[in-house]
CSV table of C-alpha atoms in Angstrom, one decimal:
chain,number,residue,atom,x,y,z
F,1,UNK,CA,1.9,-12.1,-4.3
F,2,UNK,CA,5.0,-10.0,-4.2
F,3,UNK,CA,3.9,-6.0,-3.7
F,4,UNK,CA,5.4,-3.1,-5.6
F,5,UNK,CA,6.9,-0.2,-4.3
F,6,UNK,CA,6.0,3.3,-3.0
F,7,UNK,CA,8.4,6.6,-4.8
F,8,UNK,CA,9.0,9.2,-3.2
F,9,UNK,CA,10.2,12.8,-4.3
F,10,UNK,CA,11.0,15.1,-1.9
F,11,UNK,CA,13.1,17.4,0.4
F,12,UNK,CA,16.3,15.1,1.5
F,13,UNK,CA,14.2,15.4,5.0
F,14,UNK,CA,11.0,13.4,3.2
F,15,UNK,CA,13.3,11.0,1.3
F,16,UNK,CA,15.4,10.3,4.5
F,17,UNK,CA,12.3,9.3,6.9
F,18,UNK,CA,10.7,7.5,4.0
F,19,UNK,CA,14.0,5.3,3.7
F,20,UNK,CA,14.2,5.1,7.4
F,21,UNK,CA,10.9,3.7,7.5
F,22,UNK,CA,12.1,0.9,4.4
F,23,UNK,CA,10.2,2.5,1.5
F,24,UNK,CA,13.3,2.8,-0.4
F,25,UNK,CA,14.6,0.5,-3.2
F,26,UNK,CA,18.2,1.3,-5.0
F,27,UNK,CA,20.2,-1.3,-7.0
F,28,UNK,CA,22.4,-0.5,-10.4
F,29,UNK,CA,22.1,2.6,-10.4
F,30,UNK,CA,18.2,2.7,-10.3
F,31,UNK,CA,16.2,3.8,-7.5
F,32,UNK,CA,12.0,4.8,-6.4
F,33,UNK,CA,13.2,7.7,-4.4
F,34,UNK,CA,14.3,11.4,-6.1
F,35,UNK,CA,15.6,14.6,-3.6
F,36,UNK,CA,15.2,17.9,-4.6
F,37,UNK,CA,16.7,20.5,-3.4
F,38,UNK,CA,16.6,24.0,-4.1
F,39,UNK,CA,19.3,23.6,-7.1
F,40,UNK,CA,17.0,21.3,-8.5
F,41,UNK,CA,16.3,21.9,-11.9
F,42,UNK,CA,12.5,21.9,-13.0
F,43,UNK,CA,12.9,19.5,-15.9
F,44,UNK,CA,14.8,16.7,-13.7
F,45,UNK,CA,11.8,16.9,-11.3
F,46,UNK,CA,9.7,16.4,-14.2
F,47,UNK,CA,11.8,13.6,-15.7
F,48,UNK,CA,11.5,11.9,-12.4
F,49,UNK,CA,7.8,11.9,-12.2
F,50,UNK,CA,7.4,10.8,-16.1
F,51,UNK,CA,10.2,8.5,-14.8
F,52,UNK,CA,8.2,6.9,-11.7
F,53,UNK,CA,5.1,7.3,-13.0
F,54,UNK,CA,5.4,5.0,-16.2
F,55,UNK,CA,6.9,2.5,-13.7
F,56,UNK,CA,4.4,-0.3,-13.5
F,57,UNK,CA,6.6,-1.5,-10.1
F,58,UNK,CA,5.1,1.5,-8.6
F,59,UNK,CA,1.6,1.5,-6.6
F,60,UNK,CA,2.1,4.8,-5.0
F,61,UNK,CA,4.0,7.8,-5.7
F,62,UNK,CA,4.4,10.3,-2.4
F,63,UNK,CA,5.5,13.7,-3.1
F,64,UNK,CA,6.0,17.4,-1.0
F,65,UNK,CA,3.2,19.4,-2.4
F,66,UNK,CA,5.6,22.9,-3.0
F,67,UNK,CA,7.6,20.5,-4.8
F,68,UNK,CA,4.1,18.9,-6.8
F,69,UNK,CA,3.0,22.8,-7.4
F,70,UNK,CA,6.4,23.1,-9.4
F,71,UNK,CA,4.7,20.5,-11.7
F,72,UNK,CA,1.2,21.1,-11.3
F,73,UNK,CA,0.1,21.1,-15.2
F,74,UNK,CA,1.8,17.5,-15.2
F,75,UNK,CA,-0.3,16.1,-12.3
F,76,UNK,CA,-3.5,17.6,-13.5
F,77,UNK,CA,-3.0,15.9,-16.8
F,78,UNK,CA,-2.3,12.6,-14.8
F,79,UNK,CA,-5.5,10.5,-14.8
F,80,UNK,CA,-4.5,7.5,-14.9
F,81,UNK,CA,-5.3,5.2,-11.9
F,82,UNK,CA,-2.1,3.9,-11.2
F,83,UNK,CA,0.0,4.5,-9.7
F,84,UNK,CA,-2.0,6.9,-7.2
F,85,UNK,CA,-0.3,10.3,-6.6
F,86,UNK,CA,-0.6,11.6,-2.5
F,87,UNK,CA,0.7,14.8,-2.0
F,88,UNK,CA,2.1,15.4,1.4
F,89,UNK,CA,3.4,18.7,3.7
F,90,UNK,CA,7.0,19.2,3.5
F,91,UNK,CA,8.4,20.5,6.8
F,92,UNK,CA,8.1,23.9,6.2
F,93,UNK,CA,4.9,24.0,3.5
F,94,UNK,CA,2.1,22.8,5.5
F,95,UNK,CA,-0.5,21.0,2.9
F,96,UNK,CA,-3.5,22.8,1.3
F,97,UNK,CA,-6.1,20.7,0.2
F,98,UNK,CA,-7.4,23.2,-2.7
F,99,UNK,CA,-4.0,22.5,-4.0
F,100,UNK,CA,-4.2,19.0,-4.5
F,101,UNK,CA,-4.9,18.1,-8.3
F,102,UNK,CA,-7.3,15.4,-7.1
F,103,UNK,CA,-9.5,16.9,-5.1
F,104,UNK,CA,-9.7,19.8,-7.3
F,105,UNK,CA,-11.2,17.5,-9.5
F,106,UNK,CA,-13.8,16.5,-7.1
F,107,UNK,CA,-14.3,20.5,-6.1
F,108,UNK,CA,-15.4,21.2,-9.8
F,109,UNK,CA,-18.1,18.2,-9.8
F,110,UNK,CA,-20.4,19.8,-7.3
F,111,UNK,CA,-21.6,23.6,-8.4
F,112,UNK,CA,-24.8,25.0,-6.6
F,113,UNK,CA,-27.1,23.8,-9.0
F,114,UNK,CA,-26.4,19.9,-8.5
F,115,UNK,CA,-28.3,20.4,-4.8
F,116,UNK,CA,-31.3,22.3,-6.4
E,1,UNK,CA,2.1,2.3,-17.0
E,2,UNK,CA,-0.9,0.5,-15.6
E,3,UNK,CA,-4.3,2.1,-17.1
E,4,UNK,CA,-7.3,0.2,-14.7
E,5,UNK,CA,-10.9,0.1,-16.1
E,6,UNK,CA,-13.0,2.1,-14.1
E,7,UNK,CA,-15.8,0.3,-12.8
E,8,UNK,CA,-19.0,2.5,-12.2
E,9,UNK,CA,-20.4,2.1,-8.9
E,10,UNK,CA,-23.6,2.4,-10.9
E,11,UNK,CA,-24.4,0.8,-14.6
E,12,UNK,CA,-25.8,3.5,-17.1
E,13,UNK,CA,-28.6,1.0,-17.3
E,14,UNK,CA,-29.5,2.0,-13.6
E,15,UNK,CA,-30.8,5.6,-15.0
E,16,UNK,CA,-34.1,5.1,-16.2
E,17,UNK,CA,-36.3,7.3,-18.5
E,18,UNK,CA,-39.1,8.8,-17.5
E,19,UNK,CA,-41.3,6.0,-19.1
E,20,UNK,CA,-40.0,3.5,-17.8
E,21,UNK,CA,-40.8,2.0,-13.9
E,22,UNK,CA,-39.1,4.8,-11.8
E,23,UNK,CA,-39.0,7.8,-12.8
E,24,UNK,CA,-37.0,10.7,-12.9
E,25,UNK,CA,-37.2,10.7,-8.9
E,26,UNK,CA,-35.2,7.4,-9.1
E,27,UNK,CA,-32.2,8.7,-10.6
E,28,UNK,CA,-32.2,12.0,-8.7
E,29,UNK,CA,-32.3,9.2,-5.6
E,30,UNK,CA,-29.4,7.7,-7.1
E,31,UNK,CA,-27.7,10.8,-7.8
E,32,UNK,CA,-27.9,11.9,-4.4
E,33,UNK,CA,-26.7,8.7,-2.8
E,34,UNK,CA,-23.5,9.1,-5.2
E,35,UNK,CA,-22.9,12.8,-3.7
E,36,UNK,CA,-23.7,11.6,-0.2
E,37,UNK,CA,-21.0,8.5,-1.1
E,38,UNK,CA,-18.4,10.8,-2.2
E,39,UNK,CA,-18.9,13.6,1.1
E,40,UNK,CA,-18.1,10.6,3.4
E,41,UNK,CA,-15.3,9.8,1.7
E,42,UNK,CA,-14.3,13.2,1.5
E,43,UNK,CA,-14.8,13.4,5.4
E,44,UNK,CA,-12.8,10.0,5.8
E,45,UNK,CA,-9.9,11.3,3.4
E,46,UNK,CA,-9.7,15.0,5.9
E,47,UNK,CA,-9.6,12.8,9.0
E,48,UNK,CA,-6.7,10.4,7.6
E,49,UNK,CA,-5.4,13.9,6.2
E,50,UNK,CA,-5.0,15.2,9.5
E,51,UNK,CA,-3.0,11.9,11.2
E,52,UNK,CA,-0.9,12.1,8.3
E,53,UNK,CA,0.2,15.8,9.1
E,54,UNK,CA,0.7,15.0,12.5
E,55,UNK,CA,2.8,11.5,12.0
E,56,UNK,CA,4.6,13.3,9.7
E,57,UNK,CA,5.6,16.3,11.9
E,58,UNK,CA,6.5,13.9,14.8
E,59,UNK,CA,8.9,12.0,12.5
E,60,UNK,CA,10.8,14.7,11.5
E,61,UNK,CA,11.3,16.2,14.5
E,62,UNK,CA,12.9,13.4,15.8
E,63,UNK,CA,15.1,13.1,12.9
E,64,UNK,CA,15.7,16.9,13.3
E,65,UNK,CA,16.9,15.5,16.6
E,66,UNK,CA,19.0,12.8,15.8
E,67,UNK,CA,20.7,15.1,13.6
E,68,UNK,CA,21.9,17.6,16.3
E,69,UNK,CA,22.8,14.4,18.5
E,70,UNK,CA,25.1,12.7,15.0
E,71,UNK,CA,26.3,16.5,14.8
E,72,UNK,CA,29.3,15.6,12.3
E,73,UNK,CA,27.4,13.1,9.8
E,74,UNK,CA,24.4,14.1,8.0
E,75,UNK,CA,21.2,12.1,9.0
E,76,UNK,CA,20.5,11.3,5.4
E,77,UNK,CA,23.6,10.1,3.4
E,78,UNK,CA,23.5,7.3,5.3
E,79,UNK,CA,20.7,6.0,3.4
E,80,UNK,CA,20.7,8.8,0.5
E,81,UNK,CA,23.7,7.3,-1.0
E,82,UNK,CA,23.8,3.9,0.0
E,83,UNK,CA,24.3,2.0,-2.8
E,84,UNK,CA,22.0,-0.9,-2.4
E,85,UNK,CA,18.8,-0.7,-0.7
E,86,UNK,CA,15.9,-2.9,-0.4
E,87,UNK,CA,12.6,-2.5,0.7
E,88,UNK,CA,11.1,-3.1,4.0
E,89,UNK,CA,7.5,-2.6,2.4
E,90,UNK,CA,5.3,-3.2,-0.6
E,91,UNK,CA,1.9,-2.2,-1.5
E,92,UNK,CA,-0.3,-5.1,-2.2
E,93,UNK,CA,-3.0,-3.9,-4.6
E,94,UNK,CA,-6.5,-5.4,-3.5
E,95,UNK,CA,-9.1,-5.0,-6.6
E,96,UNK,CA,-13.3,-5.4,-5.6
E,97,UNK,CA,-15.8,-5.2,-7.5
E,98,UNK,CA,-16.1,-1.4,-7.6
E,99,UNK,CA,-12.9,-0.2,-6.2
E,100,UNK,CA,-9.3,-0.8,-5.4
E,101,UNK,CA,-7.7,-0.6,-1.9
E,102,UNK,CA,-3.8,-0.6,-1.2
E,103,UNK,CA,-2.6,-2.5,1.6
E,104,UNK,CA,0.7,-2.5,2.8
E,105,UNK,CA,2.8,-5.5,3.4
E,106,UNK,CA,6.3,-5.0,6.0
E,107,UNK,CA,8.9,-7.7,5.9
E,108,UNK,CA,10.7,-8.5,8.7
E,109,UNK,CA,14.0,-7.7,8.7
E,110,UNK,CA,17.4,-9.5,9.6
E,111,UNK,CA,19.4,-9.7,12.9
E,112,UNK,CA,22.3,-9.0,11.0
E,113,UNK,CA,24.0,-10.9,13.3
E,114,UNK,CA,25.7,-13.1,10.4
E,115,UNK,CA,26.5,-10.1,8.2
E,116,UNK,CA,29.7,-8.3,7.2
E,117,UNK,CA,29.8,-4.7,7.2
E,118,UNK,CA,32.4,-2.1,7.2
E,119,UNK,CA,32.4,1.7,8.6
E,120,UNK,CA,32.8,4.1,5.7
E,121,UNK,CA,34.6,7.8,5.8
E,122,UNK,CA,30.8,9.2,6.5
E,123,UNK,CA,30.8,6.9,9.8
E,124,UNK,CA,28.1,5.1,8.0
E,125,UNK,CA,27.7,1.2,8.2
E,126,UNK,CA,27.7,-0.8,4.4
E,127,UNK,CA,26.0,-3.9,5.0
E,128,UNK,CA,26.8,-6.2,2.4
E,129,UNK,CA,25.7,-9.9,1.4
E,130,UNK,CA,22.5,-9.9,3.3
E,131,UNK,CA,20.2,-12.8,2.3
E,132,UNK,CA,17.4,-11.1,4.3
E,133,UNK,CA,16.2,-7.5,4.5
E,134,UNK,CA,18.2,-5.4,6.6
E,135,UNK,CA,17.0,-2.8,8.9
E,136,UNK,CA,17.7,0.7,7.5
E,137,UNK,CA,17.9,1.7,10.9
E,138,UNK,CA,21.2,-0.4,10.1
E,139,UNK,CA,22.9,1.8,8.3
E,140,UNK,CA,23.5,4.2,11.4
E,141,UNK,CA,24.9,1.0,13.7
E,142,UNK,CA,24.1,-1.1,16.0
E,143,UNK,CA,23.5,1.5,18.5
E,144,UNK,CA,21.4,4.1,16.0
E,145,UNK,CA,20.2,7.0,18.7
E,146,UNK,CA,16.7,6.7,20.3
E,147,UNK,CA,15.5,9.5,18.2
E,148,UNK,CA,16.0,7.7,14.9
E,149,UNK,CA,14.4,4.8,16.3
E,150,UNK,CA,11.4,7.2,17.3
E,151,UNK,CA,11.5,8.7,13.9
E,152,UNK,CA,11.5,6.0,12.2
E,153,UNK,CA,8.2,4.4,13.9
E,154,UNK,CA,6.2,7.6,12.9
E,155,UNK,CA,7.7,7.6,9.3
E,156,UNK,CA,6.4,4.2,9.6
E,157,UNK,CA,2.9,4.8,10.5
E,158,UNK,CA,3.3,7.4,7.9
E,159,UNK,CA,3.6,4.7,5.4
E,160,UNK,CA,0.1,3.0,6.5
E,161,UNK,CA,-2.0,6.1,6.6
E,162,UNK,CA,-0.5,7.1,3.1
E,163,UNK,CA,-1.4,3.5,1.6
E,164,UNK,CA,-5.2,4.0,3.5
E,165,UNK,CA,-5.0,8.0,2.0
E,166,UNK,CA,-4.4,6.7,-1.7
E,167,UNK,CA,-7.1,4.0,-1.4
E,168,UNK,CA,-9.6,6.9,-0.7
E,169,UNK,CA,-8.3,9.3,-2.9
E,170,UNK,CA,-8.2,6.2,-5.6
E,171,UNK,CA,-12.2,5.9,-4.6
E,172,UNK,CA,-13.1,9.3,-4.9
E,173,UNK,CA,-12.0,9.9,-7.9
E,174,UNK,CA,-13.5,6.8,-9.4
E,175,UNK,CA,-17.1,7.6,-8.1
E,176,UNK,CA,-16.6,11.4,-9.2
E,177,UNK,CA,-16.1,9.8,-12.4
E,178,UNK,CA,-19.2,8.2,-12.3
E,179,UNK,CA,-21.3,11.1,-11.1
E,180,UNK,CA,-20.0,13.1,-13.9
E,181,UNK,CA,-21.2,10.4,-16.4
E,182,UNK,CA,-24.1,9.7,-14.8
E,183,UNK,CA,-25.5,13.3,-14.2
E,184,UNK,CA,-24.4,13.5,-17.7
E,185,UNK,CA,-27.0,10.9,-19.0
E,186,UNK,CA,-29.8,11.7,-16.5
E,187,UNK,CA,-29.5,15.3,-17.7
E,188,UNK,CA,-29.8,13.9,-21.3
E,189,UNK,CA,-32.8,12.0,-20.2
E,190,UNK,CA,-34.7,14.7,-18.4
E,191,UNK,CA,-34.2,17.0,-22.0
E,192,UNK,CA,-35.6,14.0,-24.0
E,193,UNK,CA,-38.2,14.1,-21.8
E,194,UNK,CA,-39.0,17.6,-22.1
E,195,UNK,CA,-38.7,17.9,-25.9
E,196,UNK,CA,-41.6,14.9,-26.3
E,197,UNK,CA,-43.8,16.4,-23.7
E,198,UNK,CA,-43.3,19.9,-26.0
E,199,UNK,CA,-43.6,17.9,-29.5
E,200,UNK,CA,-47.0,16.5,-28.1
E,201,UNK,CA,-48.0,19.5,-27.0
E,202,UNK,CA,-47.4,21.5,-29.8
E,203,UNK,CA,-48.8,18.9,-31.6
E,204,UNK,CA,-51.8,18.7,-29.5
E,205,UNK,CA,-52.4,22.6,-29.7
E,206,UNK,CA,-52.2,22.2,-33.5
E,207,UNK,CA,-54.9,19.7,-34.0
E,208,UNK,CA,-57.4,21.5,-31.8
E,209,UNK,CA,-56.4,24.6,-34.0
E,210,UNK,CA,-57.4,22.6,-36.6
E,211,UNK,CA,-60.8,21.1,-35.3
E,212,UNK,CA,-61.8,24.9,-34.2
E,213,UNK,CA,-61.1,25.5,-38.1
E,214,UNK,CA,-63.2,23.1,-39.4
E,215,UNK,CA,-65.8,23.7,-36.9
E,216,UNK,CA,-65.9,27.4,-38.0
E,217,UNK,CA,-66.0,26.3,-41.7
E,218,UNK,CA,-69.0,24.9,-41.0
């Protein structure tokens, strides 16, 4: 069964040990791998996680959680399954889980009164 | 864009009514074996959280390293801007009944001993008609600093405990789902419940009302 592939979008630190490690694909101009920088305009970030995310040869998308707060009303309106989203620390942003639009979902399940 | 149907860990048929064998207590049972499900999970997700950070951190600082060793190239053009690249790993998607896990699958890569390649102005390798998947490690030569190597291995570790971090995160969110719709229904239940018990008792308060009249009439 041939696997799909993991995106990235990162600092050019993230995207350079992720295609050290062999995560990265790029042929024709196409690739699962987007830097940003601090140039970067908002709107490319955004097109590259519409872009990645409506790949359906993509199982996991990686991305530096500064860079994912940039976007954060686009991955809270993310529910689909696939592919799965994992924020991660860039070097200098360490990661905060109350951050992460996933388990900020779970946080708002539980309220005081679901333990009386 | 891949939308997968969510399968409940439990079936809406699980939540009984009151009237039925197991009572309310049931589904509070039930409900509570969900929330204990999804604090382990939670617990599990922290723990992988945590190796991640650390991998992470390792890697780079052993790329930070083989940068001021490579002082006049940059680490990452090499690779950046290469202009074909293929994957050393895949995500194989493993699907259960209740949940779906992501594995990840490494090829093994070439020797490279058979392929061309050619030094560009950047002092980076181009490896070209490969029939099998090069080492990116590649790109840097044949004798790539130790740090990269070192890099590399954590960035590759990285890649594991991301795949195990998404498989959780994937299962959390799935049985949070569930709770939700589940708490939903058992909270419908339990209102059912109490609107009968005050219809009967209402109507129950009426008829002896009624009796005390006719009683009195008499």
């Amino acid at each position: 069964m041939r696997g799909k592939l993991i995106a990235v979008i990162g600092d050019e630190n993230t995207c350079t040990g992720f295609l050290l490690a062999g995560t990265g694909e790029a042929k024709r101009g196409h690739s699962n791998f987007f830097v940003v920088d601090q140039d970067t305009p908002k709107n490319a970030i955004e097109e590259a996680f519409n872009k990645f995310t409506n790949d359906p040869n993509i199982s996991i998308l990686v991305i530096n959680q500064n860079i994912a707060n940039e976007i954060r009303y686009l991955l809270d309106s993310f529910t689909n399954t696939m592919p799965a989203i994992v924020e991660i620390p860039s070097k200098s942003h360490p990661y905060d889980p109350s951050k992460d639009s996933v388990l900020q979902r779970t946080q708002k399940l539980f309220n005081a009164d679901d333990f009386k | 864009m891949s939308n997968l149907k969510t399968t409940s860990f439990f079936k809406d048929s699980d939540f009984l009514s009151k009237n039925e064998a197991g009572s309310i207590s049931e589904n509070d049972k039930k409900l509570d074996e969900l929330i204990w499900r999804c604090m382990d999970i939670a617990e599990e997700l922290m723990r992988r959280r945590s190796v991640l950070d650390e991998v992470l951190g390792e890697g780079r600082m052993f790329l930070a390293r083989a940068s001021y060793s490579n002082a006049a190239a940059s680490t990452g053009d090499c690779l950046l801007y290469a202009p074909t690249l293929d994957p050393l790993v895949r995500v194989i998607e493993r699907r259960t009944d209740s949940k779906i896990e992501f594995d990840t699958q490494w090829l093994s890569v070439s020797s490279n001993s058979n392929s061309k390649s050619s030094s560009n102005e950047n002092g980076c390798i181009e490896l070209d008609n490969l029939s099998t998947v090069a080492d990116p490690i590649k790109a840097f030569g044949s004798m790539a600093p130790t740090s990269l190597r070192s890099s590399q291995a954590f960035f590759h570790r990285a890649v594991d405990e991301i795949a195990n971090i998404a498989s959780l995160t994937l299962e959390l969110d799935q049985l949070t789902n569930t709770y939700r719709s589940a708490k939903s229904l058992h909270d419908s239940n339990i209102r059912k419940t109490e609107e009968e018990e005050q219809k009967t008792k209402t109507l129950a308060e009426d008829s002896n009302c009624n009796e005390d009249l006719s009683e009195h009439e008499q």
